PDB file of C-alpha atoms in Angstrom:
ATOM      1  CA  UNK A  17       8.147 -22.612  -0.396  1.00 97.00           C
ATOM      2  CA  UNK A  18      10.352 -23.621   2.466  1.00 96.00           C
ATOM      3  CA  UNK A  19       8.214 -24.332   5.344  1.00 97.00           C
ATOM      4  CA  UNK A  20       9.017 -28.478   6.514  1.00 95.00           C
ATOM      5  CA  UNK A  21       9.614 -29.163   9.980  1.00 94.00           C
ATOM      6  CA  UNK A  22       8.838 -25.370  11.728  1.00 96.00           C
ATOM      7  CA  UNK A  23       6.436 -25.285  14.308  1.00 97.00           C
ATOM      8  CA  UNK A  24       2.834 -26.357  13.334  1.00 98.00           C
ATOM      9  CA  UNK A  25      -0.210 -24.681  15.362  1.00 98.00           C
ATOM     10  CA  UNK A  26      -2.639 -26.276  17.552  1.00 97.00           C
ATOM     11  CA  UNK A  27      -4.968 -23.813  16.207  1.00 98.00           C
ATOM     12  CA  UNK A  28      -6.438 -25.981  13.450  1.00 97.00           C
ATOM     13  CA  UNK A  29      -9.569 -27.943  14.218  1.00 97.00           C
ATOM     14  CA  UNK A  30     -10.237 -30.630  11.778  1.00 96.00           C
ATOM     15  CA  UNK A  31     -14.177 -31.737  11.284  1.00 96.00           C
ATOM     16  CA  UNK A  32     -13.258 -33.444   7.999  1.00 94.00           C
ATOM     17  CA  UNK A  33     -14.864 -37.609   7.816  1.00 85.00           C
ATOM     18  CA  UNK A  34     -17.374 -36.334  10.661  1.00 72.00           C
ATOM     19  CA  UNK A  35     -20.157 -36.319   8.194  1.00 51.00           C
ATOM     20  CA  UNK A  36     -20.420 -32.447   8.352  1.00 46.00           C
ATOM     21  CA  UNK A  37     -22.142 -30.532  10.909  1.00 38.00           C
ATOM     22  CA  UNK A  38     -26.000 -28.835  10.670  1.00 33.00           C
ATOM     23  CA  UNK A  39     -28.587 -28.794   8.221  1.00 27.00           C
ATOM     24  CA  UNK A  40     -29.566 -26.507   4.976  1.00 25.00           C
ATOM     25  CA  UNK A  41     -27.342 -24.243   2.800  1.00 27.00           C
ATOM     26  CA  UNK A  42     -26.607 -20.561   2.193  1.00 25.00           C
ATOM     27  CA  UNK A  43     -29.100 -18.812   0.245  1.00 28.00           C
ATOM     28  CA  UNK A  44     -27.515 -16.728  -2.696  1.00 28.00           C
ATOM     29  CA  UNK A  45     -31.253 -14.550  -2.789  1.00 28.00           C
ATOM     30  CA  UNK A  46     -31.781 -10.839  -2.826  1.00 29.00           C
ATOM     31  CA  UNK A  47     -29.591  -8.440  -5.045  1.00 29.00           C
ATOM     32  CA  UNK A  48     -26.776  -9.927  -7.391  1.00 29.00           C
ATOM     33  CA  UNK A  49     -23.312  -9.100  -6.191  1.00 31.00           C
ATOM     34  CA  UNK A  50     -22.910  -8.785  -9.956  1.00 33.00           C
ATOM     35  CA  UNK A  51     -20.214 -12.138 -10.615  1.00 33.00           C
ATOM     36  CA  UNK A  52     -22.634 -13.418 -13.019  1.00 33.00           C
ATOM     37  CA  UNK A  53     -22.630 -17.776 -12.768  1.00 32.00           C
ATOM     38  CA  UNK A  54     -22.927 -19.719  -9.540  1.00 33.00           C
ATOM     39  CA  UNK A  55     -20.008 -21.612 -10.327  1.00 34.00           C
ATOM     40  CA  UNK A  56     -17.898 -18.991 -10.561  1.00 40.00           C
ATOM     41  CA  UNK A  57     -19.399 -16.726  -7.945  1.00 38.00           C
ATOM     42  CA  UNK A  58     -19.300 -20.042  -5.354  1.00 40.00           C
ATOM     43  CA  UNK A  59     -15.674 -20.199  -6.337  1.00 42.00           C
ATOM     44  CA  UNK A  60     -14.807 -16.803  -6.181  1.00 43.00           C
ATOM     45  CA  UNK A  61     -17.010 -16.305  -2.597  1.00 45.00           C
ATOM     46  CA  UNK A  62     -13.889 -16.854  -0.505  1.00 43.00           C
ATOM     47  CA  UNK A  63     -12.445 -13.939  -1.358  1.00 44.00           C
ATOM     48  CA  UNK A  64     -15.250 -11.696   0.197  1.00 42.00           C
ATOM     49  CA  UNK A  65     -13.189 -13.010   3.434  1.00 45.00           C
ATOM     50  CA  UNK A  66     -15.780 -13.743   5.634  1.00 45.00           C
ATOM     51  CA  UNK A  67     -18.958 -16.061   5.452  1.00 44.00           C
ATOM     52  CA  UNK A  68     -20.916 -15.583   2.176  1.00 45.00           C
ATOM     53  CA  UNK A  69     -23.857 -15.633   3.933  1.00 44.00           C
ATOM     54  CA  UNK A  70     -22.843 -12.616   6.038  1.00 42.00           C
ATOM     55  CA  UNK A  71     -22.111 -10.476   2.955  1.00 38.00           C
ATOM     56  CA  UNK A  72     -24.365 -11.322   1.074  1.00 38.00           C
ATOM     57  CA  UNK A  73     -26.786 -10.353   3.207  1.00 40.00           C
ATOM     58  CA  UNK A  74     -25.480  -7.131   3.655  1.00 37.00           C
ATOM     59  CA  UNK A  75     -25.133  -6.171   0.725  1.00 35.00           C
ATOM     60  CA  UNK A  76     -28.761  -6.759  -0.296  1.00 34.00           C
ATOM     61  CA  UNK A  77     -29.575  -4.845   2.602  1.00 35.00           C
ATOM     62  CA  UNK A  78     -30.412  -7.318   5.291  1.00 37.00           C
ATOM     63  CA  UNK A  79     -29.706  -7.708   8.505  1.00 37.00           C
ATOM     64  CA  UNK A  80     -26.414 -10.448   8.954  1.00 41.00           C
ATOM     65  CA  UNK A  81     -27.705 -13.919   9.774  1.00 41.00           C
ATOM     66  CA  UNK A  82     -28.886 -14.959  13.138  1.00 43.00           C
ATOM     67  CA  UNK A  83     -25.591 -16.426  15.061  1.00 45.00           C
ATOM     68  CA  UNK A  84     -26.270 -20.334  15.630  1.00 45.00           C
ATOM     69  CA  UNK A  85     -24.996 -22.421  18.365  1.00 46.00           C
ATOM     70  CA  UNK A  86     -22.043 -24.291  17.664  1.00 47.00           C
ATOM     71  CA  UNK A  87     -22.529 -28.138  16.862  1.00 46.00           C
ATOM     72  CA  UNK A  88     -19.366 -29.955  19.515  1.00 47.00           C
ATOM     73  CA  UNK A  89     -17.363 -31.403  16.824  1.00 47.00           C
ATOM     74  CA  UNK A  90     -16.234 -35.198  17.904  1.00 47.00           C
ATOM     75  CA  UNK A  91     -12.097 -34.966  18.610  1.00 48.00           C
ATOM     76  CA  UNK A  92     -10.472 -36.642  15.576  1.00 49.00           C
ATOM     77  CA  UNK A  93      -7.088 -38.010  15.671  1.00 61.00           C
ATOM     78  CA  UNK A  94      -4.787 -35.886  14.411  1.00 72.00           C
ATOM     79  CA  UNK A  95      -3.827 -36.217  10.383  1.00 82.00           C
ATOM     80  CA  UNK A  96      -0.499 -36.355   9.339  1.00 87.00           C
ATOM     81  CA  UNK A  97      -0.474 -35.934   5.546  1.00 91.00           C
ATOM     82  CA  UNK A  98       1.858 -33.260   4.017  1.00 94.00           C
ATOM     83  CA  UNK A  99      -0.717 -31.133   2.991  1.00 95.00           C
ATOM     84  CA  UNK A 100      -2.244 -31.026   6.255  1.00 96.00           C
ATOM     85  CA  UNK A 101       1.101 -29.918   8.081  1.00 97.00           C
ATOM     86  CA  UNK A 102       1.608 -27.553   5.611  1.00 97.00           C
ATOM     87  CA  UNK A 103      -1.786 -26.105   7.004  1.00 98.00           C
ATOM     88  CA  UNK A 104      -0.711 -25.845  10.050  1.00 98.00           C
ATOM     89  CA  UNK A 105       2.695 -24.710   9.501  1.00 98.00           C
ATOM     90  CA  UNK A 106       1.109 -21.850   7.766  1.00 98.00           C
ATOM     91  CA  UNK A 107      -0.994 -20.968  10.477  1.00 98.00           C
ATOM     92  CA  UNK A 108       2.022 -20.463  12.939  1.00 98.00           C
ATOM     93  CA  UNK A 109       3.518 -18.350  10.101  1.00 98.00           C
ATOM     94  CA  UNK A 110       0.539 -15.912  10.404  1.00 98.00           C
ATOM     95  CA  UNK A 111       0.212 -16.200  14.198  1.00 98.00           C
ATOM     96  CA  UNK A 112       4.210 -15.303  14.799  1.00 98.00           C
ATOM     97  CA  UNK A 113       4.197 -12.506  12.058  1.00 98.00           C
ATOM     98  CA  UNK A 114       1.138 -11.104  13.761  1.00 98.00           C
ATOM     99  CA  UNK A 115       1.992 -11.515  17.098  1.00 98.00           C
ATOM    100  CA  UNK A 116       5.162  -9.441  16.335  1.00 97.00           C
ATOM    101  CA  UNK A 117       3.153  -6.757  14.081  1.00 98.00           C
ATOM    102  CA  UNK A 118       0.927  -6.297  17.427  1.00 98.00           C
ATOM    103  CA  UNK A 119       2.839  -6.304  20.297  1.00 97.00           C
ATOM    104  CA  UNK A 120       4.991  -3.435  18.289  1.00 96.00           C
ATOM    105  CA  UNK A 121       1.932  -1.664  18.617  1.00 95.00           C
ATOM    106  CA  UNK A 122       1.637  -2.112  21.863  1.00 96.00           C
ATOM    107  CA  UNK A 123      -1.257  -5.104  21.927  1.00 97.00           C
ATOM    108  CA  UNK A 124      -1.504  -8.523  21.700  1.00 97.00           C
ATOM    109  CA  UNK A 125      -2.432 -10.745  19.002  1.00 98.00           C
ATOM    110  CA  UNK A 126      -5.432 -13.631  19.279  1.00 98.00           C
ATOM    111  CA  UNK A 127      -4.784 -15.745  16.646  1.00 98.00           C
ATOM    112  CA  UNK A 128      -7.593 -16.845  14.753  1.00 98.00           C
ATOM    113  CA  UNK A 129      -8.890 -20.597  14.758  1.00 98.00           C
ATOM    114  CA  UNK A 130      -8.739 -22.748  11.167  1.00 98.00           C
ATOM    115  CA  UNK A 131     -11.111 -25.526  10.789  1.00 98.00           C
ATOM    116  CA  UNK A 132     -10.743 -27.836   8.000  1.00 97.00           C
ATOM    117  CA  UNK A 133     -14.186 -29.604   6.613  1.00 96.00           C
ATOM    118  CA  UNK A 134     -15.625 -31.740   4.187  1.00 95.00           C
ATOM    119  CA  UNK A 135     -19.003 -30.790   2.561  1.00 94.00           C
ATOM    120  CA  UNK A 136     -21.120 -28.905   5.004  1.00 94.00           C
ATOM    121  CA  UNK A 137     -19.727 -27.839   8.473  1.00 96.00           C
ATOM    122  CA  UNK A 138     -21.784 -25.797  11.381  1.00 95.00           C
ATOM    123  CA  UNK A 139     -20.608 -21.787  12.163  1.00 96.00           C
ATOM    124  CA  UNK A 140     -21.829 -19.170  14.036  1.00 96.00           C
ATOM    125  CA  UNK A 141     -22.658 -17.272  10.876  1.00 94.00           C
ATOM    126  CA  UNK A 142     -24.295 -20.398   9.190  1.00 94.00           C
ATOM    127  CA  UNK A 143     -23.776 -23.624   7.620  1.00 93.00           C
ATOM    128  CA  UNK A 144     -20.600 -23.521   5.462  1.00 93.00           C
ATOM    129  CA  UNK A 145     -20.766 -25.469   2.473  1.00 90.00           C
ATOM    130  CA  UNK A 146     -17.132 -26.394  -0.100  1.00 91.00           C
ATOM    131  CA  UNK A 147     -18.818 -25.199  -2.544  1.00 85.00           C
ATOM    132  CA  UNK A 148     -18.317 -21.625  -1.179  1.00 82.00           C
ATOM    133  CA  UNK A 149     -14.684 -21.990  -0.884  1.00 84.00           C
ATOM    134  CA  UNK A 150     -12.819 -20.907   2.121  1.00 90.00           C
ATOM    135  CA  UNK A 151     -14.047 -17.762   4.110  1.00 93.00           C
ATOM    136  CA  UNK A 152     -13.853 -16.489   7.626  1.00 95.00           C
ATOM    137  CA  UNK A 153     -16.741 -15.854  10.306  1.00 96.00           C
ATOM    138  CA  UNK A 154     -16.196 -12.767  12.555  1.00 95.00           C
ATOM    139  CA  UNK A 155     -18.928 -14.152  14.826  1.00 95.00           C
ATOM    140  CA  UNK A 156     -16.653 -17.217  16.356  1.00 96.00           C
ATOM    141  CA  UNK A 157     -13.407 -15.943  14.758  1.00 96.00           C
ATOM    142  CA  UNK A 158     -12.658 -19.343  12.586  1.00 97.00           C
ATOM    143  CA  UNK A 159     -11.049 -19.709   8.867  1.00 97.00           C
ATOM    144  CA  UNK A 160     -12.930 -22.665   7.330  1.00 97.00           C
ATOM    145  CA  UNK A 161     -11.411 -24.397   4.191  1.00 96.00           C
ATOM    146  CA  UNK A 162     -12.427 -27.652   2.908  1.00 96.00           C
ATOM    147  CA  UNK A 163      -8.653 -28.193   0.942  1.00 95.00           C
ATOM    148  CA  UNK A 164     -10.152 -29.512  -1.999  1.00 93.00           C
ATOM    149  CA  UNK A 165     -10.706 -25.750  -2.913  1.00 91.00           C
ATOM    150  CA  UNK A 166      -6.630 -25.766  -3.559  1.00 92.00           C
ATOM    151  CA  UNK A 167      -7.324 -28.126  -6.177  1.00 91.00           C
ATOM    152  CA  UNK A 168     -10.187 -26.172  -7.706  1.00 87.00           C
ATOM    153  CA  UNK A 169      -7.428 -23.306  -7.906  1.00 86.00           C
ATOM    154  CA  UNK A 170      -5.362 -25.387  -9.869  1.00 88.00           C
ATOM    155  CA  UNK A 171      -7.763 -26.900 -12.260  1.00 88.00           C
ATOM    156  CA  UNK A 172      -9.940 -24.669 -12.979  1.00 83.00           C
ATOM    157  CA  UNK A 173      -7.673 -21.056 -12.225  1.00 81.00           C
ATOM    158  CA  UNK A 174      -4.489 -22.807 -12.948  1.00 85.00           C
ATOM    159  CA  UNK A 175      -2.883 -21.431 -10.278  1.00 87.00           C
ATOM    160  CA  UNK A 176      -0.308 -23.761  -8.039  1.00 88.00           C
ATOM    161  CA  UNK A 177       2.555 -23.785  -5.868  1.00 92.00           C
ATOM    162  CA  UNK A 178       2.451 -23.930  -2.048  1.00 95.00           C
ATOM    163  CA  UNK A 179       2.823 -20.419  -1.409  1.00 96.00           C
ATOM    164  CA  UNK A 180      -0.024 -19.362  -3.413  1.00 94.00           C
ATOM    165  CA  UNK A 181      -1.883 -21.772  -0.959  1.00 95.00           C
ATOM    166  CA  UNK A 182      -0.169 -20.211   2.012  1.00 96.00           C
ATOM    167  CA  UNK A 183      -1.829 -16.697   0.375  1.00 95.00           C
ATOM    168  CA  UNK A 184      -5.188 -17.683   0.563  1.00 93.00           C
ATOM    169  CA  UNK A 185      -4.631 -18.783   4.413  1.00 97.00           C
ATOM    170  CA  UNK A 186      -3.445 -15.443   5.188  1.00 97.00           C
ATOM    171  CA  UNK A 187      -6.159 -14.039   3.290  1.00 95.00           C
ATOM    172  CA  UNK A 188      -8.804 -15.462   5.323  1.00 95.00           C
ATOM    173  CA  UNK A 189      -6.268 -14.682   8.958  1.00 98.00           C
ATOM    174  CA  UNK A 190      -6.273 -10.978   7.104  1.00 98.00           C
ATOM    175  CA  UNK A 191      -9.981 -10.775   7.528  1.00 97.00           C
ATOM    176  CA  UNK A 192      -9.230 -11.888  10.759  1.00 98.00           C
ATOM    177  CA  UNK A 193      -6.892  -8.818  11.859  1.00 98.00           C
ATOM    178  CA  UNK A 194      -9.487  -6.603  10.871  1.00 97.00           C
ATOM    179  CA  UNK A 195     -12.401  -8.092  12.899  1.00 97.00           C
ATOM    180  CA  UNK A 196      -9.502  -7.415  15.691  1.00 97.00           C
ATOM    181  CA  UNK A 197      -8.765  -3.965  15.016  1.00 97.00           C
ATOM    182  CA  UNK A 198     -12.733  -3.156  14.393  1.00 97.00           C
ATOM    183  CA  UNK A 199     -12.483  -2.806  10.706  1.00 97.00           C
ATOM    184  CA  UNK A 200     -14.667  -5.149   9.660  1.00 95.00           C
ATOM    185  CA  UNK A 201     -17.578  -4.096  12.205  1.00 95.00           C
ATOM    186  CA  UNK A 202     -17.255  -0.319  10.869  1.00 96.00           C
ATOM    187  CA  UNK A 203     -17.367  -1.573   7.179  1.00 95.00           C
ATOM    188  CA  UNK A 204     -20.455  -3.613   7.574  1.00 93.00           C
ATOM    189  CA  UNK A 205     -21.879  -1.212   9.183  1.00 95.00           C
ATOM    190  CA  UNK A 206     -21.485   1.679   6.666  1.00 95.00           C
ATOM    191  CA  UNK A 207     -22.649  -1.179   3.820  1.00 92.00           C
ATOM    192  CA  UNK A 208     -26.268  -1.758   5.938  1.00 93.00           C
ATOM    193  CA  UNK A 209     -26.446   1.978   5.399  1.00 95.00           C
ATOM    194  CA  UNK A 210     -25.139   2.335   1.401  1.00 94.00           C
ATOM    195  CA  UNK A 211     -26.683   2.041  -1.886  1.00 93.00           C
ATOM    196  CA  UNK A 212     -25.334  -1.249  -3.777  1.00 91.00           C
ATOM    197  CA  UNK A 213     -22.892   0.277  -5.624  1.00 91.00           C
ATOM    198  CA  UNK A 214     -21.401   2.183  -2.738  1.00 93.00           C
ATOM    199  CA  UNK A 215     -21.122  -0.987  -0.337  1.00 91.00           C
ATOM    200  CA  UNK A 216     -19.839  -3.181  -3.196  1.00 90.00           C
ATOM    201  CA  UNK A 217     -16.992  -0.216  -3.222  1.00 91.00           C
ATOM    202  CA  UNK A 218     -16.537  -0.796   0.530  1.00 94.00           C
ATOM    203  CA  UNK A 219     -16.223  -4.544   0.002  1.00 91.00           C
ATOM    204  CA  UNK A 220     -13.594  -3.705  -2.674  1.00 91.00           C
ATOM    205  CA  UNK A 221     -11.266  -1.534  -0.311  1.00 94.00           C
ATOM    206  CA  UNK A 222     -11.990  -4.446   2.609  1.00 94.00           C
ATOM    207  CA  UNK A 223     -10.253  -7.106   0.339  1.00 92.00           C
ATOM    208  CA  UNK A 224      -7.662  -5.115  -1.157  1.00 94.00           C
ATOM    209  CA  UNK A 225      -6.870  -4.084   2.631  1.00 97.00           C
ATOM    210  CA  UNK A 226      -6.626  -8.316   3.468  1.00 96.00           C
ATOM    211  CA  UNK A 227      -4.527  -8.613   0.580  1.00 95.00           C
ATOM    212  CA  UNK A 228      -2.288  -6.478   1.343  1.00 97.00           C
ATOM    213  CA  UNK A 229      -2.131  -7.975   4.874  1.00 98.00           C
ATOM    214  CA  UNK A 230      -1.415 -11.200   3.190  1.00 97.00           C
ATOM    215  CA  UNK A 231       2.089  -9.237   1.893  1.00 97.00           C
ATOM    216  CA  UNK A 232       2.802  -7.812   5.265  1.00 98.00           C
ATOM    217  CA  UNK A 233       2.739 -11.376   6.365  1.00 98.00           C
ATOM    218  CA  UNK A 234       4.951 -12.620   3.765  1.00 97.00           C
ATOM    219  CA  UNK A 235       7.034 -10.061   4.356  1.00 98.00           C
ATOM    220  CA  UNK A 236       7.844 -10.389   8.209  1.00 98.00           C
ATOM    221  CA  UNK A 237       7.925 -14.167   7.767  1.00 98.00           C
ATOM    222  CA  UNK A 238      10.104 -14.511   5.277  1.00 97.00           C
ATOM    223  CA  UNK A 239      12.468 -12.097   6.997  1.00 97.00           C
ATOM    224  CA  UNK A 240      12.090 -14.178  10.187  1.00 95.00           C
ATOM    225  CA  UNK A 241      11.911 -18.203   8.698  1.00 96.00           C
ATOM    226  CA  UNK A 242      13.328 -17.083   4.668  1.00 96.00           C
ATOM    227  CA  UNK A 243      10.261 -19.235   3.622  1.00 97.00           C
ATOM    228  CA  UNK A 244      10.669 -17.810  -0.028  1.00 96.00           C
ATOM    229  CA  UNK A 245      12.189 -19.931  -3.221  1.00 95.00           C
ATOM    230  CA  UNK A 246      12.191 -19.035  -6.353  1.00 93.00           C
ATOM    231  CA  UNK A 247       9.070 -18.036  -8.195  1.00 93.00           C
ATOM    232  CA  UNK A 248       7.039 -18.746  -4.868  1.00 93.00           C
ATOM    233  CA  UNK A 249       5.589 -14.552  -5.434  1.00 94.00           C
ATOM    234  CA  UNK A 250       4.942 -15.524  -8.877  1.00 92.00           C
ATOM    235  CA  UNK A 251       2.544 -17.807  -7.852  1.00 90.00           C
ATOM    236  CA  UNK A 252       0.510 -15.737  -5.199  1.00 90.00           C
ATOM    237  CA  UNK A 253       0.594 -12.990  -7.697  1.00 88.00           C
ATOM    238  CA  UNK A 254      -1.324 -15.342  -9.831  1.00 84.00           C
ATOM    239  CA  UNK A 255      -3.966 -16.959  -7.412  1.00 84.00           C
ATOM    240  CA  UNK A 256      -4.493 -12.727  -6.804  1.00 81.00           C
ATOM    241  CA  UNK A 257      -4.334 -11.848 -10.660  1.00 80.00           C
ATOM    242  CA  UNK A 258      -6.951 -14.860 -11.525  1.00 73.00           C
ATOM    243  CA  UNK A 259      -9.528 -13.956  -8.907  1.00 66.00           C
ATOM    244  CA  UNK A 260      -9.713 -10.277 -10.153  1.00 67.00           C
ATOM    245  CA  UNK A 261     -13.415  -9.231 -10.518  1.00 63.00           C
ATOM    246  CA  UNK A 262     -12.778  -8.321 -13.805  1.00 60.00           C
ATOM    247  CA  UNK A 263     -11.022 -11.782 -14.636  1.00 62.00           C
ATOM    248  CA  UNK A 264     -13.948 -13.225 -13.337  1.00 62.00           C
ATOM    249  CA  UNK A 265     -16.487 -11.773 -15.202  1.00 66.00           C
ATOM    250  CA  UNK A 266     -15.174 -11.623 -18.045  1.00 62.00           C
ATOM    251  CA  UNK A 267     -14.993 -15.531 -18.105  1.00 63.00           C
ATOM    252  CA  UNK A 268     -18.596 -15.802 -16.876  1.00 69.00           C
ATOM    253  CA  UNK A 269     -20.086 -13.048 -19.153  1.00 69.00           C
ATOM    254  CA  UNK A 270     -17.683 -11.605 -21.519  1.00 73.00           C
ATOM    255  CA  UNK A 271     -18.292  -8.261 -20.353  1.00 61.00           C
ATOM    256  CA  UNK A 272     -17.000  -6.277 -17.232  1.00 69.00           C
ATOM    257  CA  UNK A 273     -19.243  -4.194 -14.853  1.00 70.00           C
ATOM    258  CA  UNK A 274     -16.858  -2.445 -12.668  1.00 70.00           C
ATOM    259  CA  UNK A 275     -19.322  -1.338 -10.308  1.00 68.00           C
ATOM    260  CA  UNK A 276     -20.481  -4.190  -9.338  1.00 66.00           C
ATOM    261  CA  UNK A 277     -16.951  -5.489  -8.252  1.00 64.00           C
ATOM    262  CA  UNK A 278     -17.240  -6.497  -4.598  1.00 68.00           C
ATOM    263  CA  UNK A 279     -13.228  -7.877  -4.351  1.00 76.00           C
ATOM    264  CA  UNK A 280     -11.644  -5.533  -7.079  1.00 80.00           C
ATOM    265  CA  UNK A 281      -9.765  -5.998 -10.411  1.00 84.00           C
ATOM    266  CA  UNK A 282      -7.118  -8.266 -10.796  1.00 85.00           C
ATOM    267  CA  UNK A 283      -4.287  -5.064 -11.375  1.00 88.00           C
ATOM    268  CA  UNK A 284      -5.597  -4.049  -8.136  1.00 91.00           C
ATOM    269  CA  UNK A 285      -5.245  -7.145  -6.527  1.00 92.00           C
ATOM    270  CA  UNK A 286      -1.765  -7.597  -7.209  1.00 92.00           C
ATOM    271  CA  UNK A 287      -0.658  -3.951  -6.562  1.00 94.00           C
ATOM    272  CA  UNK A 288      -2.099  -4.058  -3.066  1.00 96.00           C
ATOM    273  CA  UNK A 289      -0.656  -7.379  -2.585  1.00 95.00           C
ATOM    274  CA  UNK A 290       2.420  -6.284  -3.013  1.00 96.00           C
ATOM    275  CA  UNK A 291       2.622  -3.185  -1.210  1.00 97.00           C
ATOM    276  CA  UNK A 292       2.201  -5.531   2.077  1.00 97.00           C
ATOM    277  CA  UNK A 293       4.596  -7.129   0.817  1.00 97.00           C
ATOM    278  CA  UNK A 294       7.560  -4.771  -0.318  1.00 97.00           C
ATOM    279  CA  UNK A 295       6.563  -2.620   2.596  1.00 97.00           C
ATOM    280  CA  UNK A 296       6.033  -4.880   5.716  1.00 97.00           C
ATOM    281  CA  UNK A 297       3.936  -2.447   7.704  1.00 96.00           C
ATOM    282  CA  UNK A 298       0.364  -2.451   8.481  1.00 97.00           C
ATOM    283  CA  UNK A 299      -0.030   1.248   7.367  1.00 96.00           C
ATOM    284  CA  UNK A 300       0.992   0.757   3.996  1.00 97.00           C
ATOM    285  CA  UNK A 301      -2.202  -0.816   4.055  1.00 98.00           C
ATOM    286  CA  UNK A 302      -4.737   1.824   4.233  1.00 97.00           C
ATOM    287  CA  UNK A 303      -6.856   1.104   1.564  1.00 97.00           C
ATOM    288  CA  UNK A 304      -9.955   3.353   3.312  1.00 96.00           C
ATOM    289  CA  UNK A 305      -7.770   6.277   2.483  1.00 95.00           C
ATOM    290  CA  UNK A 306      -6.717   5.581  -0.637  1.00 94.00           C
ATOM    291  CA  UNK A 307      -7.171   7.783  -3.639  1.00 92.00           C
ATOM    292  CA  UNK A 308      -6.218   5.391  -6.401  1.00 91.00           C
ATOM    293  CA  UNK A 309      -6.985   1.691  -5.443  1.00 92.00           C
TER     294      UNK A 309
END
């Protein structure tokens, strides 16, 4: 992936040596979203896209956790590692792609806020542990990723490369355009008011829809910076195929239980990924209208 020395955002707040922010943990009570180990669920939590704690809770049938007050975070001085500039290169990738897919429209983009953490960190949908993996919170409108889940992806999913990285970020900003555009309220909504099974189906079509937001963004910002070398799709395809529910349980329990997939399969991961990204447009990525997922 070609992305050294574009512009990096100021968008990224970085909490990491600051000894982690707030008390206590998420609670993984109430019904089972069905993954079937703790390791692999924490793992796998990120790609519910928003805090775990949120859908969990929903989808037991609770009411989302009490917003908390944000802890001020002492001003660190700004790192300067590779891996950290590639962060924030990404970030500017999604905020210029989106910017241009919303003023189109007519609107204009707020770009979502990326805090990078170590350990515990406070949010206003809880305390966010690494142990969840990335996720975003609609309630403040941050992406938190402790980067060591990168590492996880490679050790334990075997999935590298920099752009399969850049995938997850614009994963997580995905979730983000939808808690613009009022997706995400009207989906949580209609899960506080489904059976299991049917909001685990509305959790499916919510991912699937970031996903394929994650190939619209590819798409515009490879047109605009030509970001893409050679097997750099290869590897997002991957990091999508790996973290298919059925992938996932299979590994954990040697059996798959389609209904309780809250992310969906890895075939439908991929597909969806890549109709953002062969297609470019946001409307390709109706997944609520769907037939065939």
């Amino acid at each position: 992936m070609r992305w050294e020395g574009d512009r990096e955002s100021d968008n990224v707040e970085d909490r990491r040596g600051d000894g982690g922010g707030g008390g206590g943990g998420f609670g993984f009570g109430g019904r089972s979203i069905g993954i079937g180990t703790i390791v692999v669920a924490l793992v796998a939590s990120y790609f519910l896209g928003v805090s775990p704690a949120t859908i969990l809770g929903l989808l037991s049938g609770g009411a989302p956790p009490q917003q908390q007050a944000q802890v001020e975070q002492p001003r660190a001085e700004r790192a300067d590692d590779r891996e950290t500039r590639f962060v924030r290169t990404t970030l500017a990738y999604t905020e210029d792609a989106w910017a241009q897919l919303f003023s189109e429209q007519g609107a204009q983009y707020t770009p979502a806020r990326l805090v990078l953490f170590e350990g515990r960190t406070a949010t206003a949908c809880g305390t966010g542990q690494s142990a969840t993996g990335p996720f975003y919170c609609p309630a403040d409108g941050k992406v938190y990723i402790d980067l060591g889940f990168f590492r996880t992806m490679q050790q334990r999913f075997n999935v590298e490369g920099e752009f399969a990285q850049a995938y997850v970020i614009a994963h997580e900003v995905g979730h983000h355009v939808q808690n613009l555009l009022g997706i995400s309220s009207k989906v949580h909504a209609a899960q506080q008011r489904a059976s299991e099974t049917q909001g685990n189906a509305l959790s499916v079509r919510l991912e699937l829809q970031a996903d394929c937001f994650a190939g619209v963004w590819a798409n515009r910002t490879n047109q605009r910076a030509k970001i893409l070398e050679q097997g750099d799709v290869e590897t997002a395809l991957n990091a999508a195929s790996a973290i298919g529910d059925d992938a996932l349980q299979k590994q954990a329990r040697g059996v798959v239980v389609p209904d309780s997939f809250t992310h969906g399969s890895s075939a439908q991961r991929v597909r969806w990924f890549e109709r953002g990204l062969e297609s470019g447009q946001v409307e390709a990525c109706n997944t609520f209208d769907a037939k065939k997922l």
